[in-house]
Coordinates of C-alpha atoms in Angstrom, one line a residue:
M1 CA 15.6 -6.9 -25.0
S2 CA 11.6 -5.5 -23.7
H3 CA 11.5 -2.8 -22.2
I4 CA 10.7 -4.8 -18.6
D5 CA 14.1 -6.3 -19.5
A6 CA 16.1 -2.9 -19.9
F7 CA 14.2 -1.5 -16.3
F8 CA 16.1 -4.3 -14.8
A9 CA 19.6 -5.0 -16.1
T10 CA 20.2 -1.1 -14.1
V11 CA 19.0 -3.1 -11.0
K12 CA 20.5 -5.1 -8.7
L13 CA 18.3 -8.0 -8.1
P14 CA 17.3 -8.2 -4.4
T15 CA 18.5 -11.8 -3.3
I16 CA 16.4 -13.8 -0.9
S17 CA 17.1 -16.7 0.9
E18 CA 17.3 -20.5 0.4
V19 CA 14.7 -21.1 3.0
A20 CA 12.8 -18.7 0.7
Q21 CA 13.6 -20.1 -1.7
Q22 CA 12.8 -23.5 -1.9
L23 CA 9.2 -22.3 0.1
I24 CA 8.4 -20.6 -3.0
K25 CA 8.8 -24.5 -4.5
T26 CA 6.2 -25.3 -2.1
L27 CA 4.0 -22.6 -3.4
N28 CA 3.7 -24.6 -7.1
D29 CA 3.6 -27.8 -5.5
E30 CA 0.0 -29.1 -4.5
D31 CA 1.7 -32.3 -2.0
A32 CA 3.5 -29.8 -0.3
G33 CA 2.4 -31.0 3.1
I34 CA 2.8 -30.0 6.9
Q35 CA 6.2 -31.7 7.8
E36 CA 8.1 -30.6 4.7
V37 CA 7.4 -26.7 4.9
S38 CA 8.3 -26.7 9.2
A39 CA 11.4 -28.5 8.1
I40 CA 12.0 -26.1 5.1
I41 CA 11.6 -23.3 7.9
A42 CA 13.3 -25.0 10.6
K43 CA 17.0 -24.6 9.0
D44 CA 16.2 -21.0 9.6
P45 CA 16.5 -20.6 14.1
A46 CA 16.1 -16.4 13.6
L47 CA 12.8 -16.8 11.2
S48 CA 11.5 -19.8 13.6
A49 CA 11.7 -17.9 16.2
K50 CA 9.9 -15.0 14.9
L51 CA 7.4 -16.5 13.9
L52 CA 6.9 -18.0 17.5
R53 CA 6.8 -14.0 19.0
L54 CA 4.6 -13.6 16.0
A55 CA 2.3 -16.7 16.5
N56 CA 2.2 -16.0 20.2
S57 CA 1.4 -12.4 19.7
A58 CA -2.2 -11.0 20.9
Q59 CA -3.1 -10.3 17.1
F60 CA -3.3 -14.5 16.5
G61 CA -5.6 -14.3 19.4
L62 CA -5.0 -18.4 20.1
P63 CA -6.2 -19.8 22.7
R64 CA -2.9 -21.0 24.1
G65 CA 0.4 -20.7 24.0
V66 CA 2.4 -22.1 21.6
A67 CA 6.2 -23.5 22.3
T68 CA 7.6 -25.2 18.9
L69 CA 7.1 -24.4 15.2
D70 CA 4.6 -27.5 14.6
E71 CA 2.5 -26.5 17.1
A72 CA 2.2 -23.2 15.6
I73 CA 1.6 -24.5 11.8
H74 CA -0.8 -27.2 13.6
M75 CA -2.5 -24.2 15.7
V76 CA -2.2 -21.0 12.5
G77 CA -2.5 -23.2 9.6
M78 CA 0.2 -24.2 7.4
A79 CA -0.4 -21.8 4.4
K80 CA -0.3 -18.4 7.6
V81 CA 2.6 -20.0 8.7
R82 CA 4.1 -19.7 5.2
T83 CA 3.3 -16.9 3.6
L84 CA 4.3 -14.8 7.1
S85 CA 7.8 -17.1 6.2
L86 CA 7.7 -15.7 2.9
A87 CA 7.0 -12.1 3.7
A88 CA 9.6 -12.0 6.7
C89 CA 12.0 -12.9 4.3
M90 CA 11.4 -10.4 1.9
N91 CA 11.4 -8.3 4.3
E92 CA 14.3 -8.4 5.3
S93 CA 15.6 -8.8 1.5
F94 CA 15.4 -4.7 0.5
P95 CA 17.6 -2.3 2.2
A96 CA 16.3 0.5 3.9
L97 CA 16.4 3.9 0.7
P98 CA 16.8 7.8 1.0
G99 CA 13.7 9.6 0.7
L100 CA 10.6 6.8 1.0
N101 CA 9.6 6.2 5.1
A102 CA 10.5 2.7 5.4
H103 CA 7.8 2.4 8.8
E104 CA 5.0 4.1 6.3
F105 CA 6.2 1.7 3.3
W106 CA 5.3 -1.5 5.6
R107 CA 2.6 -0.4 6.9
S108 CA 1.1 -0.2 3.8
S109 CA 1.7 -3.1 2.7
M110 CA 1.1 -4.9 5.8
A111 CA -2.7 -3.1 5.0
C112 CA -3.1 -4.0 1.8
A113 CA -2.3 -7.8 2.8
G114 CA -5.5 -7.9 4.8
Y115 CA -7.6 -6.2 2.9
A116 CA -6.5 -8.6 0.1
Q117 CA -7.2 -11.5 2.4
W118 CA -10.9 -9.5 3.3
L119 CA -11.9 -9.3 -0.2
A120 CA -10.6 -12.4 -1.5
A121 CA -12.9 -14.4 1.0
A122 CA -15.9 -12.0 0.0
V123 CA -15.3 -13.3 -3.7
D124 CA -13.7 -17.1 -2.6
I125 CA -10.2 -17.6 -3.9
D126 CA -7.4 -18.7 -2.0
A127 CA -6.8 -15.4 1.0
Q128 CA -3.5 -16.7 1.6
Q129 CA -2.3 -16.0 -1.6
A130 CA -4.2 -12.9 -1.8
W131 CA -2.5 -11.7 1.6
L132 CA 0.9 -13.0 0.2
T133 CA 0.4 -11.4 -3.6
G134 CA -1.3 -8.2 -1.4
M135 CA 1.7 -8.0 0.7
M136 CA 4.2 -8.0 -2.5
L137 CA 2.8 -5.2 -4.8
R138 CA 4.5 -2.6 -3.7
L139 CA 7.9 -4.4 -4.2
G140 CA 8.3 -2.7 -7.2
E141 CA 8.5 0.7 -5.6
L142 CA 11.4 -0.7 -3.9
L143 CA 13.6 -1.3 -7.3
I144 CA 13.0 2.0 -8.9
G145 CA 14.1 3.5 -5.9
Q146 CA 17.3 1.9 -6.2
A147 CA 17.3 2.4 -10.4
N148 CA 16.4 5.9 -10.1
P149 CA 16.2 8.3 -6.7
Q150 CA 15.3 11.4 -7.8
A151 CA 12.1 9.4 -9.2
L152 CA 11.3 7.9 -6.0
V153 CA 11.6 11.5 -4.4
E154 CA 8.5 12.6 -6.8
I155 CA 6.9 9.7 -7.0
E156 CA 6.7 10.0 -3.2
K157 CA 5.8 13.5 -2.7
L158 CA 3.3 14.4 -1.1
P159 CA -0.1 14.4 -0.9
H160 CA -0.5 11.2 -1.5
V161 CA -3.7 10.6 -3.3
P162 CA -5.1 7.4 -3.3
G163 CA -3.6 5.1 -6.8
A164 CA -1.7 7.9 -7.6
R165 CA 1.8 6.5 -6.9
W166 CA 0.9 4.4 -10.2
E167 CA 0.6 7.2 -11.8
R168 CA 3.3 9.1 -10.9
E169 CA 5.1 6.0 -11.3
K170 CA 4.0 5.9 -14.6
Q171 CA 5.3 9.6 -15.9
H172 CA 8.6 8.7 -14.4
V173 CA 9.7 5.5 -14.6
G174 CA 7.6 3.9 -17.2
F175 CA 5.7 1.1 -15.7
A176 CA 4.4 1.3 -12.5
E177 CA 4.9 -0.7 -8.6
T178 CA 2.7 -3.3 -9.8
Q179 CA 3.9 -4.2 -13.1
I180 CA 7.9 -4.0 -11.3
T181 CA 6.7 -7.2 -9.0
A182 CA 5.2 -8.7 -10.9
E183 CA 8.4 -9.1 -13.8
L184 CA 10.3 -9.6 -10.1
A185 CA 8.2 -12.4 -9.4
R186 CA 8.4 -14.2 -12.2
R187 CA 12.4 -14.1 -11.8
W188 CA 11.9 -14.8 -8.5
N189 CA 9.5 -19.0 -9.8
F190 CA 6.5 -17.6 -7.8
P191 CA 2.6 -19.6 -9.1
A192 CA 2.5 -17.9 -12.3
S193 CA -1.4 -17.1 -11.0
M194 CA 0.0 -14.8 -8.6
I195 CA 2.6 -12.6 -11.5
K196 CA -1.0 -12.7 -14.1
A197 CA -2.3 -10.8 -11.3
L198 CA 0.5 -8.6 -10.1
E199 CA 0.3 -7.4 -13.7
H200 CA -3.1 -7.0 -14.6
A201 CA -3.2 -5.0 -11.2
L202 CA -3.3 -1.8 -12.2
E203 CA -5.7 -1.7 -15.0
P204 CA -7.4 -4.6 -14.2
L205 CA -10.9 -5.0 -16.2
E206 CA -8.5 -3.6 -19.8
V207 CA -7.5 -7.2 -20.4
S208 CA -8.7 -10.2 -22.0
T209 CA -9.4 -12.4 -19.0
F210 CA -10.2 -11.3 -15.8
S211 CA -8.4 -12.4 -12.8
K212 CA -10.2 -11.5 -9.3
L213 CA -7.0 -11.6 -8.2
A214 CA -6.1 -8.8 -10.1
G215 CA -8.7 -6.8 -8.6
V216 CA -9.3 -7.6 -5.4
L217 CA -4.9 -6.8 -5.4
H218 CA -6.5 -3.5 -7.5
L219 CA -9.1 -2.0 -4.6
A220 CA -6.3 -3.2 -1.6
G221 CA -3.8 -1.7 -2.7
I222 CA -6.6 2.1 -2.6
L223 CA -7.9 1.2 0.1
A224 CA -4.1 0.5 1.6
D225 CA -3.8 3.9 0.9
V226 CA -6.1 5.3 3.1
P227 CA -4.4 5.4 6.6
D228 CA -6.9 4.4 8.3
A229 CA -9.4 3.7 6.2
K230 CA -12.8 4.2 6.8
A231 CA -16.6 3.2 5.4
D232 CA -16.3 5.7 3.3
A233 CA -13.1 4.9 2.0
I234 CA -16.1 2.0 0.3
D235 CA -16.7 5.1 -2.1
M236 CA -13.3 5.7 -4.0
L237 CA -13.1 2.4 -5.4
E238 CA -14.5 2.2 -9.4
A239 CA -17.9 0.8 -9.3
N240 CA -16.8 -1.5 -11.7
L241 CA -15.1 -2.6 -11.0
L242 CA -17.0 -4.4 -7.7
A243 CA -19.8 -5.0 -9.8
K244 CA -17.1 -7.6 -11.7
L245 CA -16.4 -8.9 -9.0
G246 CA -19.4 -9.5 -7.1
L247 CA -18.5 -6.8 -4.4
D248 CA -22.0 -4.9 -2.7
A249 CA -20.7 -1.6 -1.4
T250 CA -22.9 -1.2 1.7
W251 CA -21.5 -5.1 2.7
M252 CA -17.7 -3.5 2.0
K253 CA -19.1 -0.5 4.4
A254 CA -19.7 -2.9 7.2
K255 CA -17.8 -5.8 7.3
L256 CA -14.6 -2.7 6.5
P257 CA -11.9 -4.3 9.0
A258 CA -9.7 -2.2 11.2
S259 CA -6.7 -1.6 10.0
D260 CA -4.3 -1.8 12.9
S261 CA -5.7 -5.6 13.1
F262 CA -3.6 -6.9 10.6
I263 CA -1.0 -9.0 11.1
S264 CA 2.3 -6.8 10.8
I265 CA 5.7 -8.0 10.1
A266 CA 7.8 -5.7 10.1

């Protein structure tokens, strides 16, 4: 048994809904279309209602309101609606944990998703896949908290220096949350590109085959650790990684999105 398998033997795998499982299958199917995705989401009335509320919120700024799921998909886009649906399903799959500020956790996860989407567009990779993978990045910490509540207390101790949580996790449980999330994604049958990126997000430059998505996740995770990040947060990012991705720090400082502009599903 591998070390990661031994860790997973100590936790109860979160249960995701049948709707989420079917949506994950469409991520692996290039032929999946609007009608198929809409039919899957429509099986869950509560999820459908949540998506309609999101689509009609100021965050999307649609020129007119939408009244049906099909309208939302056509106005917002199938990829966006699908990733939002999966995010909402996962948000409800994990119970609250003592020692973890749930509001701050999901704020950070949504910020990571938003930064990942922004950076993905800049380096020409799938922005919706980056958003979803970024949202998932910290899920491994929830499993750490389930397996070892005392370790979670140590991991969450102040101050929260950007990136330090990953090092604390490795110190206390032997893995960073990104590696645990990668294994969770594998067991949930997410696409291989997402699993690989999560596996390598901790040290994206230390692998033989560089993944742009892994690099984007690493940067997004650091930025998400800075509440209300401003332009000077870019100075914390590894220059070698920015160069590998072809990102210009001056451009990033000028274009850094405000954290309150990101979509929230919590």
